[in-house]
Amino acid sequence: MEKLNQPITGICSFAKYPICTDLEQLEADIAVLGVPYDLGVGFLSGARLGPRRIREVSTHYARGEAGFYDPENEEQLLAAPIRIVDCGDADILHGDIEYSFSHIEDSVRKILQKGAIPAIMGGDHSITIPVGRALACLDSEICIVHFDAHLDWTDHVGPQYYGNGSPMRRLSEMEHIGKMIQIGLRGLGSSKRSDFEDARAYGSILVPASEVHKEGAQNVLKKIPKADKYFISLDIDGYDISIAPGVGSPSPGGLYYDEVAEMLAGICQMGEIVGFDLVEVAPQYDPAGITSRVAAMTMLNLMGQIMKNKK
């Protein structure tokens, strides 16, 4: 008798996609990788639990090889023969930044070398640093599209150069990272004046959340730098606190799901998306599980748009 494979049964892989933890055997269009790491957090920890909770709620949306019907655009997304697999988690040793970053970078590089698009679940935002290092294997200049309430341009806090407030500055120091746009910024004191000055000096385009609300997603898309290859980094606290309370640094006045979905769809039409990460889901601060669901649906939606536009 054929199994129905309903969401409530089976192992909680991302959206119940097949599991491939041996990256040497990877054959996929998109490879999901969890990074349960939150040593970069200075205050509210817990993002290490994000990948596991996102996987759990994502099974509710599993549709298998049939893919997902989008009733708004009347199209089918992520249907076979598109191949998505869950590669499990990067190997993490809490308390050892060097070990953890080395394994994150190695896992992402292997996914890229196998020709798959890494879809990465954090973890705090510092994981984007080793992810960014891995992108060097593409031998191309990468444009960064960053959704976040925070600028993430802190140089260091004492001797800590690899905190969750520093990933965009660390990316800017990498030779293969080119232009950058940061969307959703807000909050009194979320970053120092000097950090904003440094980001502007680098050439980063800064878009406050209030500008998205006033001008609309299509006008923001006009500001996206032209590039052949893009990497998208989504901090879940870029969303408004009303739909993403389960984060370490929640902030009112943020972005809404439809706004982000419209911008992601537009970015995917502009060039090749070489990968993305979604970070900072800290599920213990959200008993209702709203944040994890928004994260899972954001990932599935972005995957659908990437493959829809992939040439």
Tab-separated table of C-alpha atoms in Angstrom:
chain	number	residue	atom	x	y	z
A	1	MET	CA	0.000	0.000	0.000
A	2	GLU	CA	1.361	3.428	-0.975
A	3	LYS	CA	2.115	5.764	1.942
A	4	LEU	CA	0.245	9.056	2.098
A	5	ASN	CA	3.227	10.773	3.757
A	6	GLN	CA	1.108	13.345	5.568
A	7	PRO	CA	2.787	16.281	7.353
A	8	ILE	CA	2.215	14.820	10.820
A	9	THR	CA	4.131	11.608	10.024
A	10	GLY	CA	7.777	10.868	9.450
A	11	ILE	CA	11.057	12.654	10.101
A	12	CYS	CA	11.067	16.448	10.275
A	13	SER	CA	13.287	17.319	7.352
A	14	PHE	CA	12.703	20.742	5.818
A	15	ALA	CA	9.258	20.543	4.158
A	16	LYS	CA	9.714	16.757	4.243
A	17	TYR	CA	12.194	16.918	1.382
A	18	PRO	CA	14.659	14.010	1.001
A	19	ILE	CA	17.672	13.945	3.302
A	20	CYS	CA	21.276	13.938	2.067
A	21	THR	CA	23.808	14.441	4.864
A	22	ASP	CA	26.755	13.204	2.782
A	23	LEU	CA	27.597	16.261	0.716
A	24	GLU	CA	29.887	14.205	-1.513
A	25	GLN	CA	26.722	12.465	-2.777
A	26	LEU	CA	24.690	15.669	-3.193
A	27	GLU	CA	22.593	16.000	-6.343
A	28	ALA	CA	20.106	18.834	-6.030
A	29	ASP	CA	19.020	22.216	-7.289
A	30	ILE	CA	18.627	23.603	-3.755
A	31	ALA	CA	20.313	22.249	-0.632
A	32	VAL	CA	18.947	23.240	2.791
A	33	LEU	CA	21.589	23.500	5.518
A	34	GLY	CA	20.942	24.224	9.180
A	35	VAL	CA	23.467	26.151	11.258
A	36	PRO	CA	22.519	25.840	14.954
A	37	TYR	CA	25.015	28.422	16.181
A	38	ASP	CA	24.466	31.510	18.341
A	39	LEU	CA	27.833	32.347	19.912
A	40	GLY	CA	27.730	35.720	18.185
A	41	VAL	CA	24.833	36.980	20.319
A	42	GLY	CA	25.580	39.523	23.040
A	43	PHE	CA	22.238	39.509	24.853
A	44	LEU	CA	19.300	37.174	24.068
A	45	SER	CA	20.645	33.828	22.879
A	46	GLY	CA	18.617	30.916	21.495
A	47	ALA	CA	18.944	31.185	17.718
A	48	ARG	CA	20.778	27.856	17.796
A	49	LEU	CA	17.300	26.321	18.147
A	50	GLY	CA	16.029	28.029	14.987
A	51	PRO	CA	16.836	25.353	12.367
A	52	ARG	CA	15.152	22.573	14.313
A	53	ARG	CA	11.946	24.540	14.889
A	54	ILE	CA	11.787	25.820	11.317
A	55	ARG	CA	12.100	22.256	10.073
A	56	GLU	CA	9.296	21.115	12.363
A	57	VAL	CA	6.769	23.729	11.255
A	58	SER	CA	7.830	23.473	7.604
A	59	THR	CA	6.459	19.924	7.456
A	60	HIS	CA	2.980	21.489	7.639
A	61	TYR	CA	3.604	23.006	4.215
A	62	ALA	CA	5.121	19.914	2.591
A	63	ARG	CA	3.767	19.209	-0.902
A	64	GLY	CA	6.412	16.873	-2.280
A	65	GLU	CA	7.042	16.537	-5.998
A	66	ALA	CA	3.721	18.186	-6.828
A	67	GLY	CA	5.097	21.509	-5.675
A	68	PHE	CA	3.082	24.499	-4.550
A	69	TYR	CA	0.204	26.154	-6.367
A	70	ASP	CA	0.269	29.939	-6.077
A	71	PRO	CA	-3.364	31.086	-6.288
A	72	GLU	CA	-2.420	34.758	-6.611
A	73	ASN	CA	-0.259	34.276	-9.690
A	74	GLU	CA	-1.930	31.066	-10.889
A	75	GLU	CA	1.295	29.106	-11.261
A	76	GLN	CA	2.905	25.970	-9.873
A	77	LEU	CA	6.215	26.384	-8.037
A	78	LEU	CA	8.890	23.885	-6.974
A	79	ALA	CA	7.312	20.943	-8.800
A	80	ALA	CA	9.368	17.998	-10.074
A	81	PRO	CA	11.850	17.712	-11.684
A	82	ILE	CA	13.157	20.445	-9.342
A	83	ARG	CA	15.174	18.713	-6.637
A	84	ILE	CA	15.392	20.045	-3.086
A	85	VAL	CA	17.169	18.150	-0.323
A	86	ASP	CA	17.810	18.704	3.378
A	87	CYS	CA	21.507	18.323	4.134
A	88	GLY	CA	21.107	18.381	7.892
A	89	ASP	CA	23.286	20.737	9.924
A	90	ALA	CA	26.813	22.049	9.673
A	91	ASP	CA	28.933	20.534	12.438
A	92	ILE	CA	29.031	22.966	15.361
A	93	LEU	CA	31.079	22.951	18.557
A	94	HIS	CA	29.666	25.539	20.928
A	95	GLY	CA	32.439	27.413	22.626
A	96	ASP	CA	34.776	27.043	19.636
A	97	ILE	CA	34.245	29.760	17.014
A	98	GLU	CA	37.118	28.642	14.778
A	99	TYR	CA	35.895	25.037	14.603
A	100	SER	CA	32.305	26.076	13.956
A	101	PHE	CA	33.105	28.707	11.318
A	102	SER	CA	35.459	26.306	9.534
A	103	HIS	CA	32.761	23.643	9.242
A	104	ILE	CA	30.086	26.142	8.173
A	105	GLU	CA	32.352	27.465	5.415
A	106	ASP	CA	33.343	23.962	4.311
A	107	SER	CA	29.719	22.747	4.128
A	108	VAL	CA	28.540	25.741	2.110
A	109	ARG	CA	31.508	25.496	-0.241
A	110	LYS	CA	30.795	21.821	-0.912
A	111	ILE	CA	27.161	22.615	-1.709
A	112	LEU	CA	28.225	25.304	-4.157
A	113	GLN	CA	30.833	23.076	-5.774
A	114	LYS	CA	28.156	20.431	-6.314
A	115	GLY	CA	26.192	22.999	-8.318
A	116	ALA	CA	23.400	23.415	-5.764
A	117	ILE	CA	22.038	26.630	-4.278
A	118	PRO	CA	22.577	26.749	-0.501
A	119	ALA	CA	19.461	27.657	1.502
A	120	ILE	CA	20.825	28.247	4.977
A	121	MET	CA	18.910	28.388	8.263
A	122	GLY	CA	20.591	30.088	11.215
A	123	GLY	CA	21.605	30.513	13.815
A	124	ASP	CA	22.581	34.084	14.582
A	125	HIS	CA	23.687	36.515	11.898
A	126	SER	CA	27.394	35.973	12.490
A	127	ILE	CA	27.083	32.750	10.465
A	128	THR	CA	26.905	34.903	7.333
A	129	ILE	CA	30.638	35.538	7.794
A	130	PRO	CA	31.780	31.951	7.056
A	131	VAL	CA	29.000	31.635	4.479
A	132	GLY	CA	30.425	34.707	2.762
A	133	ARG	CA	33.900	33.202	2.795
A	134	ALA	CA	32.581	30.106	1.032
A	135	LEU	CA	31.158	32.233	-1.790
A	136	ALA	CA	34.735	32.930	-2.905
A	137	CYS	CA	34.732	29.552	-4.664
A	138	LEU	CA	32.366	30.980	-7.289
A	139	ASP	CA	35.164	33.217	-8.637
A	140	SER	CA	32.648	36.002	-9.226
A	141	GLU	CA	31.749	39.293	-7.641
A	142	ILE	CA	28.660	38.891	-5.472
A	143	CYS	CA	26.104	41.602	-4.701
A	144	ILE	CA	24.630	41.364	-1.198
A	145	VAL	CA	20.939	42.067	-0.580
A	146	HIS	CA	20.418	42.338	3.168
A	147	PHE	CA	17.035	42.494	4.955
A	148	ASP	CA	17.372	43.517	8.593
A	149	ALA	CA	16.302	45.971	11.257
A	150	HIS	CA	19.983	46.477	12.004
A	151	LEU	CA	22.922	47.699	9.952
A	152	ASP	CA	25.291	44.943	11.165
A	153	TRP	CA	28.334	47.102	10.456
A	154	THR	CA	29.917	46.955	13.931
A	155	ASP	CA	33.681	46.593	13.608
A	156	HIS	CA	34.211	44.852	16.938
A	157	VAL	CA	33.042	44.688	20.531
A	158	GLY	CA	36.222	44.486	22.566
A	159	PRO	CA	38.190	41.616	20.988
A	160	GLN	CA	35.075	40.102	19.338
A	161	TYR	CA	35.172	40.696	15.575
A	162	TYR	CA	32.733	37.920	14.678
A	163	GLY	CA	29.564	38.877	16.521
A	164	ASN	CA	26.063	39.007	15.060
A	165	GLY	CA	26.371	42.790	14.707
A	166	SER	CA	29.344	42.564	12.338
A	167	PRO	CA	28.530	40.359	9.314
A	168	MET	CA	28.015	43.108	6.739
A	169	ARG	CA	31.266	44.834	7.675
A	170	ARG	CA	33.120	41.518	7.506
A	171	LEU	CA	31.556	40.796	4.090
A	172	SER	CA	32.632	44.228	2.846
A	173	GLU	CA	36.243	43.250	3.608
A	174	MET	CA	36.098	40.210	1.287
A	175	GLU	CA	37.493	40.738	-2.227
A	176	HIS	CA	34.701	38.798	-3.953
A	177	ILE	CA	31.918	40.841	-2.329
A	178	GLY	CA	30.811	43.803	-4.392
A	179	LYS	CA	27.818	46.066	-4.101
A	180	MET	CA	25.407	45.948	-1.190
A	181	ILE	CA	21.893	47.121	-0.330
A	182	GLN	CA	20.378	46.933	3.166
A	183	ILE	CA	16.597	47.052	3.563
A	184	GLY	CA	14.400	47.444	6.643
A	185	LEU	CA	16.736	49.498	8.833
A	186	ARG	CA	15.185	51.199	11.852
A	187	GLY	CA	15.319	51.741	15.596
A	188	LEU	CA	16.907	54.370	17.816
A	189	GLY	CA	20.466	53.394	18.635
A	190	SER	CA	20.388	50.215	16.569
A	191	SER	CA	23.844	51.149	15.240
A	192	LYS	CA	26.357	53.917	15.828
A	193	ARG	CA	26.538	56.988	13.598
A	194	SER	CA	30.086	56.021	12.617
A	195	ASP	CA	28.882	52.607	11.443
A	196	PHE	CA	26.329	54.238	9.143
A	197	GLU	CA	29.032	56.556	7.846
A	198	ASP	CA	31.317	53.613	7.137
A	199	ALA	CA	28.557	51.692	5.354
A	200	ARG	CA	27.790	54.683	3.134
A	201	ALA	CA	31.507	55.171	2.447
A	202	TYR	CA	31.674	51.562	1.229
A	203	GLY	CA	28.799	52.329	-1.109
A	204	SER	CA	26.058	50.364	0.598
A	205	ILE	CA	22.544	51.555	-0.262
A	206	LEU	CA	20.576	52.016	2.959
A	207	VAL	CA	16.782	51.706	2.881
A	208	PRO	CA	14.862	52.295	6.129
A	209	ALA	CA	11.695	50.287	6.745
A	210	SER	CA	9.712	53.530	6.715
A	211	GLU	CA	10.831	54.139	3.121
A	212	VAL	CA	9.533	50.721	2.089
A	213	HIS	CA	6.162	51.540	3.687
A	214	LYS	CA	5.943	54.972	2.038
A	215	GLU	CA	7.447	54.271	-1.391
A	216	GLY	CA	6.411	50.649	-1.902
A	217	ALA	CA	8.348	47.554	-2.857
A	218	GLN	CA	8.609	48.374	-6.573
A	219	ASN	CA	10.356	51.670	-5.901
A	220	VAL	CA	12.810	49.950	-3.566
A	221	LEU	CA	13.567	47.378	-6.270
A	222	LYS	CA	14.732	50.211	-8.513
A	223	LYS	CA	17.542	50.819	-6.008
A	224	ILE	CA	18.881	47.254	-6.130
A	225	PRO	CA	22.366	47.386	-7.689
A	226	LYS	CA	22.709	45.729	-11.091
A	227	ALA	CA	24.748	42.542	-10.827
A	228	ASP	CA	25.111	39.108	-12.365
A	229	LYS	CA	25.060	37.260	-9.026
A	230	TYR	CA	23.254	37.979	-5.776
A	231	PHE	CA	23.353	36.549	-2.274
A	232	ILE	CA	20.354	37.332	-0.066
A	233	SER	CA	20.737	37.550	3.706
A	234	LEU	CA	17.446	37.667	5.611
A	235	ASP	CA	17.493	38.528	9.293
A	236	ILE	CA	14.026	37.598	10.557
A	237	ASP	CA	13.961	40.751	12.729
A	238	GLY	CA	13.705	42.725	9.509
A	239	TYR	CA	10.040	41.794	9.789
A	240	ASP	CA	7.845	43.769	12.137
A	241	ILE	CA	7.709	42.532	15.721
A	242	SER	CA	4.000	41.726	15.244
A	243	ILE	CA	4.815	38.870	12.844
A	244	ALA	CA	8.311	37.990	14.098
A	245	PRO	CA	8.428	38.257	17.903
A	246	GLY	CA	10.722	35.236	18.311
A	247	VAL	CA	14.034	36.984	17.736
A	248	GLY	CA	16.898	38.202	19.880
A	249	SER	CA	16.444	41.876	18.932
A	250	PRO	CA	12.781	42.507	18.010
A	251	SER	CA	11.826	45.955	16.774
A	252	PRO	CA	8.541	47.694	15.910
A	253	GLY	CA	7.999	49.510	12.629
A	254	GLY	CA	9.346	46.686	10.492
A	255	LEU	CA	8.587	45.041	7.182
A	256	TYR	CA	5.551	42.900	6.420
A	257	TYR	CA	5.427	39.564	4.665
A	258	ASP	CA	3.852	40.761	1.416
A	259	GLU	CA	6.372	43.602	1.119
A	260	VAL	CA	9.317	41.247	1.495
A	261	ALA	CA	7.776	38.637	-0.815
A	262	GLU	CA	7.308	41.245	-3.536
A	263	MET	CA	10.891	42.444	-3.204
A	264	LEU	CA	12.286	38.901	-3.211
A	265	ALA	CA	10.342	38.081	-6.365
A	266	GLY	CA	11.746	41.188	-8.026
A	267	ILE	CA	15.333	40.434	-7.012
A	268	CYS	CA	15.074	36.916	-8.428
A	269	GLN	CA	14.208	38.437	-11.798
A	270	MET	CA	17.310	40.635	-11.794
A	271	GLY	CA	20.098	38.066	-11.781
A	272	GLU	CA	21.331	34.722	-10.516
A	273	ILE	CA	20.683	34.020	-6.836
A	274	VAL	CA	23.705	31.997	-5.738
A	275	GLY	CA	22.358	31.349	-2.241
A	276	PHE	CA	20.565	32.793	0.747
A	277	ASP	CA	20.461	32.593	4.503
A	278	LEU	CA	17.651	33.242	6.958
A	279	VAL	CA	18.884	33.914	10.467
A	280	GLU	CA	18.046	34.914	14.042
A	281	VAL	CA	14.902	32.825	14.641
A	282	ALA	CA	14.901	32.313	18.437
A	283	PRO	CA	11.765	30.210	18.962
A	284	GLN	CA	11.675	30.229	22.752
A	285	TYR	CA	10.626	33.904	22.733
A	286	ASP	CA	7.557	33.092	20.615
A	287	PRO	CA	5.314	30.480	22.274
A	288	ALA	CA	2.772	30.762	19.442
A	289	GLY	CA	5.372	29.750	16.854
A	290	ILE	CA	4.536	32.619	14.495
A	291	THR	CA	8.161	33.464	13.753
A	292	SER	CA	9.142	29.945	12.723
A	293	ARG	CA	6.181	29.749	10.375
A	294	VAL	CA	6.996	33.078	8.762
A	295	ALA	CA	10.579	31.866	8.364
A	296	ALA	CA	9.567	28.574	6.748
A	297	MET	CA	7.155	30.233	4.348
A	298	THR	CA	9.696	32.937	3.466
A	299	MET	CA	12.219	30.244	2.577
A	300	LEU	CA	9.763	28.249	0.478
A	301	ASN	CA	8.550	31.364	-1.306
A	302	LEU	CA	12.108	32.467	-2.066
A	303	MET	CA	13.034	28.994	-3.309
A	304	GLY	CA	10.041	29.075	-5.616
A	305	GLN	CA	11.020	32.441	-7.049
A	306	ILE	CA	14.660	31.407	-7.488
A	307	MET	CA	13.742	28.307	-9.473
A	308	LYS	CA	11.035	30.093	-11.430
A	309	ASN	CA	13.641	32.535	-12.749
A	310	LYS	CA	16.637	30.208	-12.958
A	311	LYS	CA	17.973	30.023	-16.504
